[in-house]
Structures are given as C-alpha cells and as structure tokens.
PDB file of C-alpha atoms and ligand atoms in Angstrom:
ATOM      1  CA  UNK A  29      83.377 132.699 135.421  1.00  0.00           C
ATOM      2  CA  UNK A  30      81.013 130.839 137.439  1.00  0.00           C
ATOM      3  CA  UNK A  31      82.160 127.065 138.846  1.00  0.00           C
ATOM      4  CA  UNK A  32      80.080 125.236 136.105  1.00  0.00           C
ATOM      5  CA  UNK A  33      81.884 126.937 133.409  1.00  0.00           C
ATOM      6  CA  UNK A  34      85.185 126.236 135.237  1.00  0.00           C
ATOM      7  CA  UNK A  35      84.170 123.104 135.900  1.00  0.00           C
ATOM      8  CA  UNK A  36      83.157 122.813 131.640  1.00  0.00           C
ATOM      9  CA  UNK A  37      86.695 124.319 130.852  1.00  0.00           C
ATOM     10  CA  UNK A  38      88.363 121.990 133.178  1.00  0.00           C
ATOM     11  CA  UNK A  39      86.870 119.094 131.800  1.00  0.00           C
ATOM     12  CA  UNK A  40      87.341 119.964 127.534  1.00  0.00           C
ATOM     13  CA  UNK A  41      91.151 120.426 128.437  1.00  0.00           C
ATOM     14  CA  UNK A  42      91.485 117.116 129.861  1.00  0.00           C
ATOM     15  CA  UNK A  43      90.007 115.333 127.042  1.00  0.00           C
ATOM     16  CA  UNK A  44      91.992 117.404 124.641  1.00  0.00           C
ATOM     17  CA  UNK A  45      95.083 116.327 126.476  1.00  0.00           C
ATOM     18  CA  UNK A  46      93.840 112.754 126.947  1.00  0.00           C
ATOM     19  CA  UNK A  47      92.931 112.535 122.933  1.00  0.00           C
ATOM     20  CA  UNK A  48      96.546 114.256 122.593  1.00  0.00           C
ATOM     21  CA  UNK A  49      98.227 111.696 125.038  1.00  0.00           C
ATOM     22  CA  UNK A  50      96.516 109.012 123.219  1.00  0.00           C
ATOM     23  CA  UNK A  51      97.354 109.851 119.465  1.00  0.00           C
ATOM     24  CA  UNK A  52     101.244 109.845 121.206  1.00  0.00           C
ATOM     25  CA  UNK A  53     100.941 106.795 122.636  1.00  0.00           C
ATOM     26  CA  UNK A  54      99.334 105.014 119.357  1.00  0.00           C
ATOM     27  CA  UNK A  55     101.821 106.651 117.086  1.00  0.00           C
ATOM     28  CA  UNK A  56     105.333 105.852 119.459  1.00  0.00           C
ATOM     29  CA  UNK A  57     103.914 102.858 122.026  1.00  0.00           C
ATOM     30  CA  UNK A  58     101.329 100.646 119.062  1.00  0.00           C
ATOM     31  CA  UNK A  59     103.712 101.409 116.019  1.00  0.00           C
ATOM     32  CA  UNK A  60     100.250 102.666 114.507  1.00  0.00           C
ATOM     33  CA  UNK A  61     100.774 105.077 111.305  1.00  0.00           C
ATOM     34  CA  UNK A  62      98.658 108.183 111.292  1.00  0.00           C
ATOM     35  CA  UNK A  63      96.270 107.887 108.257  1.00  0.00           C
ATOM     36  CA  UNK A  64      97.320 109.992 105.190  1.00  0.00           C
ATOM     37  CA  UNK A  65      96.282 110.069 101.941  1.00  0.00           C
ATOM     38  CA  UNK A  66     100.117 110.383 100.516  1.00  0.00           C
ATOM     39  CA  UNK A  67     102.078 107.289 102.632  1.00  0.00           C
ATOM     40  CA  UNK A  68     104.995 107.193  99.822  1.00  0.00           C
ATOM     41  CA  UNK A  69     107.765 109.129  98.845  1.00  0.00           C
ATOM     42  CA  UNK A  70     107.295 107.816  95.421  1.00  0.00           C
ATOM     43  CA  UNK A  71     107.364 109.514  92.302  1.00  0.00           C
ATOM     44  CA  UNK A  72     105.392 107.452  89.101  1.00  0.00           C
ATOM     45  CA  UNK A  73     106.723 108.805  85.335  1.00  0.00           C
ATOM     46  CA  UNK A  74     104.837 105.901  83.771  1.00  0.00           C
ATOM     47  CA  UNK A  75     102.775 102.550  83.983  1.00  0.00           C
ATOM     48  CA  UNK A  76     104.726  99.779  84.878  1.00  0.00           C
ATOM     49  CA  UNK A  77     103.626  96.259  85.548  1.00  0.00           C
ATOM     50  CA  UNK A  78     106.094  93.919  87.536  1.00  0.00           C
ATOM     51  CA  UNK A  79     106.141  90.621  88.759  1.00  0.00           C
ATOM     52  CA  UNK A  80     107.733  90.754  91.861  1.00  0.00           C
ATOM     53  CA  UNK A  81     107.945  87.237  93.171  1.00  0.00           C
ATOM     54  CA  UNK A  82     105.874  84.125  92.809  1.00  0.00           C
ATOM     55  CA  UNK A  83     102.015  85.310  92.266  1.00  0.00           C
ATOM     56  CA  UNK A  84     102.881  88.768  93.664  1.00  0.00           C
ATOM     57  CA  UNK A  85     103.049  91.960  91.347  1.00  0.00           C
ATOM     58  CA  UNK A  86     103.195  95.221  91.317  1.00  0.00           C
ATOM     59  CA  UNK A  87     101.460  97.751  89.065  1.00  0.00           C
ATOM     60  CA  UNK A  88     102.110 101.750  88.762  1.00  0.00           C
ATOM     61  CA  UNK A  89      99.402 103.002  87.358  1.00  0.00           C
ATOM     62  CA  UNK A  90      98.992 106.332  86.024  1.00  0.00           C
ATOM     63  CA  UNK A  91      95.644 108.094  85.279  1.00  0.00           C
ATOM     64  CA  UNK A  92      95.066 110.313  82.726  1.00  0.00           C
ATOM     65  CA  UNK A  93      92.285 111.809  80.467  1.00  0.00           C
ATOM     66  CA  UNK A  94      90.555 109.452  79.656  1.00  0.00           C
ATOM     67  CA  UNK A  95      92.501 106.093  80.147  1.00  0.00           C
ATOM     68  CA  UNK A  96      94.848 104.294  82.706  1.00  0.00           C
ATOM     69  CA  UNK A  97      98.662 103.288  81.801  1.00  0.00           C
ATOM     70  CA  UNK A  98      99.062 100.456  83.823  1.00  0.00           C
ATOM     71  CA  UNK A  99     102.600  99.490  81.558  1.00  0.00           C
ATOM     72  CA  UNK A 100     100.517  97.580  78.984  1.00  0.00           C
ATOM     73  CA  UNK A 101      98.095  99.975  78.458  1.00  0.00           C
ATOM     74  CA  UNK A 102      95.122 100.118  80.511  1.00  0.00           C
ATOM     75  CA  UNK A 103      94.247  96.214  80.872  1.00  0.00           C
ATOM     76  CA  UNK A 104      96.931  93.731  83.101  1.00  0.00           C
ATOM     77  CA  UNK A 105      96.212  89.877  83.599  1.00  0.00           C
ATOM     78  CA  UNK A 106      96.995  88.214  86.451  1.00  0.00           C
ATOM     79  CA  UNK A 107      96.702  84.009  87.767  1.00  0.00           C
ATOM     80  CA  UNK A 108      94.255  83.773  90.166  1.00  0.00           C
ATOM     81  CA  UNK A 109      95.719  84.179  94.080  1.00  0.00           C
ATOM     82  CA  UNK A 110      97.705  86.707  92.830  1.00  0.00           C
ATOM     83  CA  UNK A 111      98.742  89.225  95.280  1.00  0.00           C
ATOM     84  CA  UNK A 112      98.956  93.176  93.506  1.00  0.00           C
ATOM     85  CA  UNK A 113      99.943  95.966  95.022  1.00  0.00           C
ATOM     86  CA  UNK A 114      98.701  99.417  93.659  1.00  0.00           C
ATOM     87  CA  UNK A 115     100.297 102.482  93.229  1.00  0.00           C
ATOM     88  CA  UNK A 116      97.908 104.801  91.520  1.00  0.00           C
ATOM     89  CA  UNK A 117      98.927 108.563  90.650  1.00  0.00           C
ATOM     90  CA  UNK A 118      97.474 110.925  87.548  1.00  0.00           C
ATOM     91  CA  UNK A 119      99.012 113.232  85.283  1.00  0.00           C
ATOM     92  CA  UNK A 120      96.556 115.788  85.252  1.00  0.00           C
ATOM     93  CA  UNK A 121      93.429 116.260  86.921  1.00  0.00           C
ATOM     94  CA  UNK A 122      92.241 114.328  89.710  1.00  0.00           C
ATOM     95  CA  UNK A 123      90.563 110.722  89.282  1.00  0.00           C
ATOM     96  CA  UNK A 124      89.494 107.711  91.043  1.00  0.00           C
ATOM     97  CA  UNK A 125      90.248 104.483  91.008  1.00  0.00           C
ATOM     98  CA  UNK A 126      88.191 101.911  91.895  1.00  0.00           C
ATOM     99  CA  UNK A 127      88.395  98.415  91.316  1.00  0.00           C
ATOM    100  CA  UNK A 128      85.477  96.779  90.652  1.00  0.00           C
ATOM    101  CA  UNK A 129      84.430  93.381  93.054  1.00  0.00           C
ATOM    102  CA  UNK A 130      87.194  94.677  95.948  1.00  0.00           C
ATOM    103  CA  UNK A 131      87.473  97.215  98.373  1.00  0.00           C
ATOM    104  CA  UNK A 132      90.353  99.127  96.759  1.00  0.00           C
ATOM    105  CA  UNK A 133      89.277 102.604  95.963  1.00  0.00           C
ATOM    106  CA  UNK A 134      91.967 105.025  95.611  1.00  0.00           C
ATOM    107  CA  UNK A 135      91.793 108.401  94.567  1.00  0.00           C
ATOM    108  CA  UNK A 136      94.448 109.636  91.764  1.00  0.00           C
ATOM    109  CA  UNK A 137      95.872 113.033  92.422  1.00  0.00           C
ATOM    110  CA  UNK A 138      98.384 114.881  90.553  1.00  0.00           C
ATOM    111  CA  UNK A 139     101.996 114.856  92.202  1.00  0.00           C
ATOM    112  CA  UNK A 140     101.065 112.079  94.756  1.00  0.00           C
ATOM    113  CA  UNK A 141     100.916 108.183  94.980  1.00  0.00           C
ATOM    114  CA  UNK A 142      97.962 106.215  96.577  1.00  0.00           C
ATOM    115  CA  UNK A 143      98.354 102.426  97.573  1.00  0.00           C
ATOM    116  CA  UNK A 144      96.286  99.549  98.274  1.00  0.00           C
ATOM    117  CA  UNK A 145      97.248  96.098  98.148  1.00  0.00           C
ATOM    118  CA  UNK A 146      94.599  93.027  96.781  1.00  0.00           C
ATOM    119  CA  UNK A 147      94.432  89.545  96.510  1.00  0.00           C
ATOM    120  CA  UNK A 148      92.450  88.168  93.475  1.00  0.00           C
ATOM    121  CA  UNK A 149      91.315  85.585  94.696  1.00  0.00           C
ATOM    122  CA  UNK A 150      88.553  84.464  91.775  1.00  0.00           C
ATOM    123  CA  UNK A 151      89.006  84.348  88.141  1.00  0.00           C
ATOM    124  CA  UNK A 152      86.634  86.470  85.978  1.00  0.00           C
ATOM    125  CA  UNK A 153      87.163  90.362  84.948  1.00  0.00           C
ATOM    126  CA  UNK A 154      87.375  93.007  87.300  1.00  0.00           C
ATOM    127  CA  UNK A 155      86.534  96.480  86.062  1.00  0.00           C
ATOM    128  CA  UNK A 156      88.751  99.994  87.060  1.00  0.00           C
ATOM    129  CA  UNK A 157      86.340 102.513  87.031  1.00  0.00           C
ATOM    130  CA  UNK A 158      87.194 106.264  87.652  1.00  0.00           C
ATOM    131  CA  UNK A 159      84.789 107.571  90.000  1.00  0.00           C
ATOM    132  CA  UNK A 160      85.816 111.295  90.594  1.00  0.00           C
ATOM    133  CA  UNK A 161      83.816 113.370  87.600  1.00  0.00           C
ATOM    134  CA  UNK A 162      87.218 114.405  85.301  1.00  0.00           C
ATOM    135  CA  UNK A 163      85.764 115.719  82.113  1.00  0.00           C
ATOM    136  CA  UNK A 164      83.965 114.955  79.003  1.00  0.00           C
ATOM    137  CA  UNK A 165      85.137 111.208  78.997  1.00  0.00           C
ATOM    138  CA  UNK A 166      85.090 110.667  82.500  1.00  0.00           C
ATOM    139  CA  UNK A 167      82.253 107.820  81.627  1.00  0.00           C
ATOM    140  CA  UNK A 168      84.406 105.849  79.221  1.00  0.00           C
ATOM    141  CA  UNK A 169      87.441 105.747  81.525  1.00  0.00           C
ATOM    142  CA  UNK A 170      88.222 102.413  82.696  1.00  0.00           C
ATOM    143  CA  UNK A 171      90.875  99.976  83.121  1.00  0.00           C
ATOM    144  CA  UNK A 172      90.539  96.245  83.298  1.00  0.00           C
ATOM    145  CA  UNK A 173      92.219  93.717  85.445  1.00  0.00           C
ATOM    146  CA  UNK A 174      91.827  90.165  84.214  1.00  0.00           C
ATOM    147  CA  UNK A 175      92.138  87.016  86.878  1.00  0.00           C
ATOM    148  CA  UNK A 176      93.227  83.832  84.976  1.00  0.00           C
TER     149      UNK A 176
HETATM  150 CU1  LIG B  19      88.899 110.160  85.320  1.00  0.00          CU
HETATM  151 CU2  LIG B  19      86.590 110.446  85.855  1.00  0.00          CU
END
C-alpha cells in the first residue's frame, strides 16, 4: 500500500468514527431520537376518535381497502385550533395517508403505527387521500377531516 492510499484509509476511518461519535453524542448528550418509521409500541384494533382535553384529540385511524375507520367512519369534525394527533395503521396492505392542506403524510403499514401531530388552524374541509397505489379502489379512498 502506497502512503496515499494509507493516507485515504486513514482518513475514511476517522470520519466513520467521527459520524459514529457524533450519532452517540446526538442520541445520549442532545436527547435527539433516531428517526424511525415505527416510534410506538402501540397496537390499533379499531378507529377511535377521542377528545383528549380542551381542543386537543386524538384519532386512531385504521386503513383498509378502500376506506379509513377513523371511529366514526371515515370523516371526524373538529373546532378550528384544534390540536389532533394521528395514529395511522392498516389492516391489510400498505397505504398512505395524507392529509390534504398540511404536511402530515404518513404511510399505513400493516402491524405498525405512524404518528404526526396537526393543528387546524382554518376552517374548511381537509381531504385524506391514500397515496401508496393499494388496489382497484385505491382512487376512491379517502377520508375527510372537517374544521368547524
Ligand atoms: Cu389505499 Cu391507495
């Protein structure tokens, strides 16, 4: 091995320890979580919609071919400033689950729970779309979330 190429080696293993040493220090010293697509130890039977405290819900929702049970079927209505927090699984195949107007887009996979949490902020009619193709009625699955 000539000194360049030791001098190549050298220098990968030190950023691979560095980019190591870092990822340690983020996950023990900054409290900061890895990113996963599976964060809960939650298992979802059904759709459930729950108020948990003043303007702040909670919705399971479970995805399915070709419709979402959110606990009252695949529509929920909220005030407007509510606060929801998602918890989106599917009984079968894999879907999405994107809410229209906000950045939550969650994917819906069989035997695991994805979260995001919104803030509806403005009244109207916000679409769920699935966006993962699912089957024949992928395009007519979608879930509504009406802001009061
Ligand atoms: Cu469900 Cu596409």
């Amino acid at each position: 091995m000539d000194r360049f190429e030791k001098r190549a080696m050298a220098l990968a293993l030190s950023l691979v320890l560095m980019f190591f040493g870092l990822v340690v220090y983020a996950a023990k010293g900054l409290q900061a979580d890895l990113p996963t697509c599976l964060p809960y130890k939650r298992e979802i039977q059904r759709g459930n919609f729950t108020e948990v405290g003043p303007k702040r819900y909670q919705v399971d929702a479970v995805a399915f071919m070709w419709s979402f049970d959110m606990g009252q079927g695949n529509t929920v209505t909220v005030p407007r400033g509510a606060v929801v927090d998602f918890y989106v699984t599917s009984r079968d195949v894999m879907h999405g689950y994107h809410i229209d107007k906000t950045l939550a887009n969650l994917m819906a996979i069989p035997g695991a729970v994805t979260y995001a949490r919104v803030k509806f902020d403005k009244a109207g009619e916000y679409q769920i779309l699935c966006h993962e193709y699912c089957g024949l009625g992928h395009q007519n699955m979608v879930g509504r979330i009406i802001v009061e």
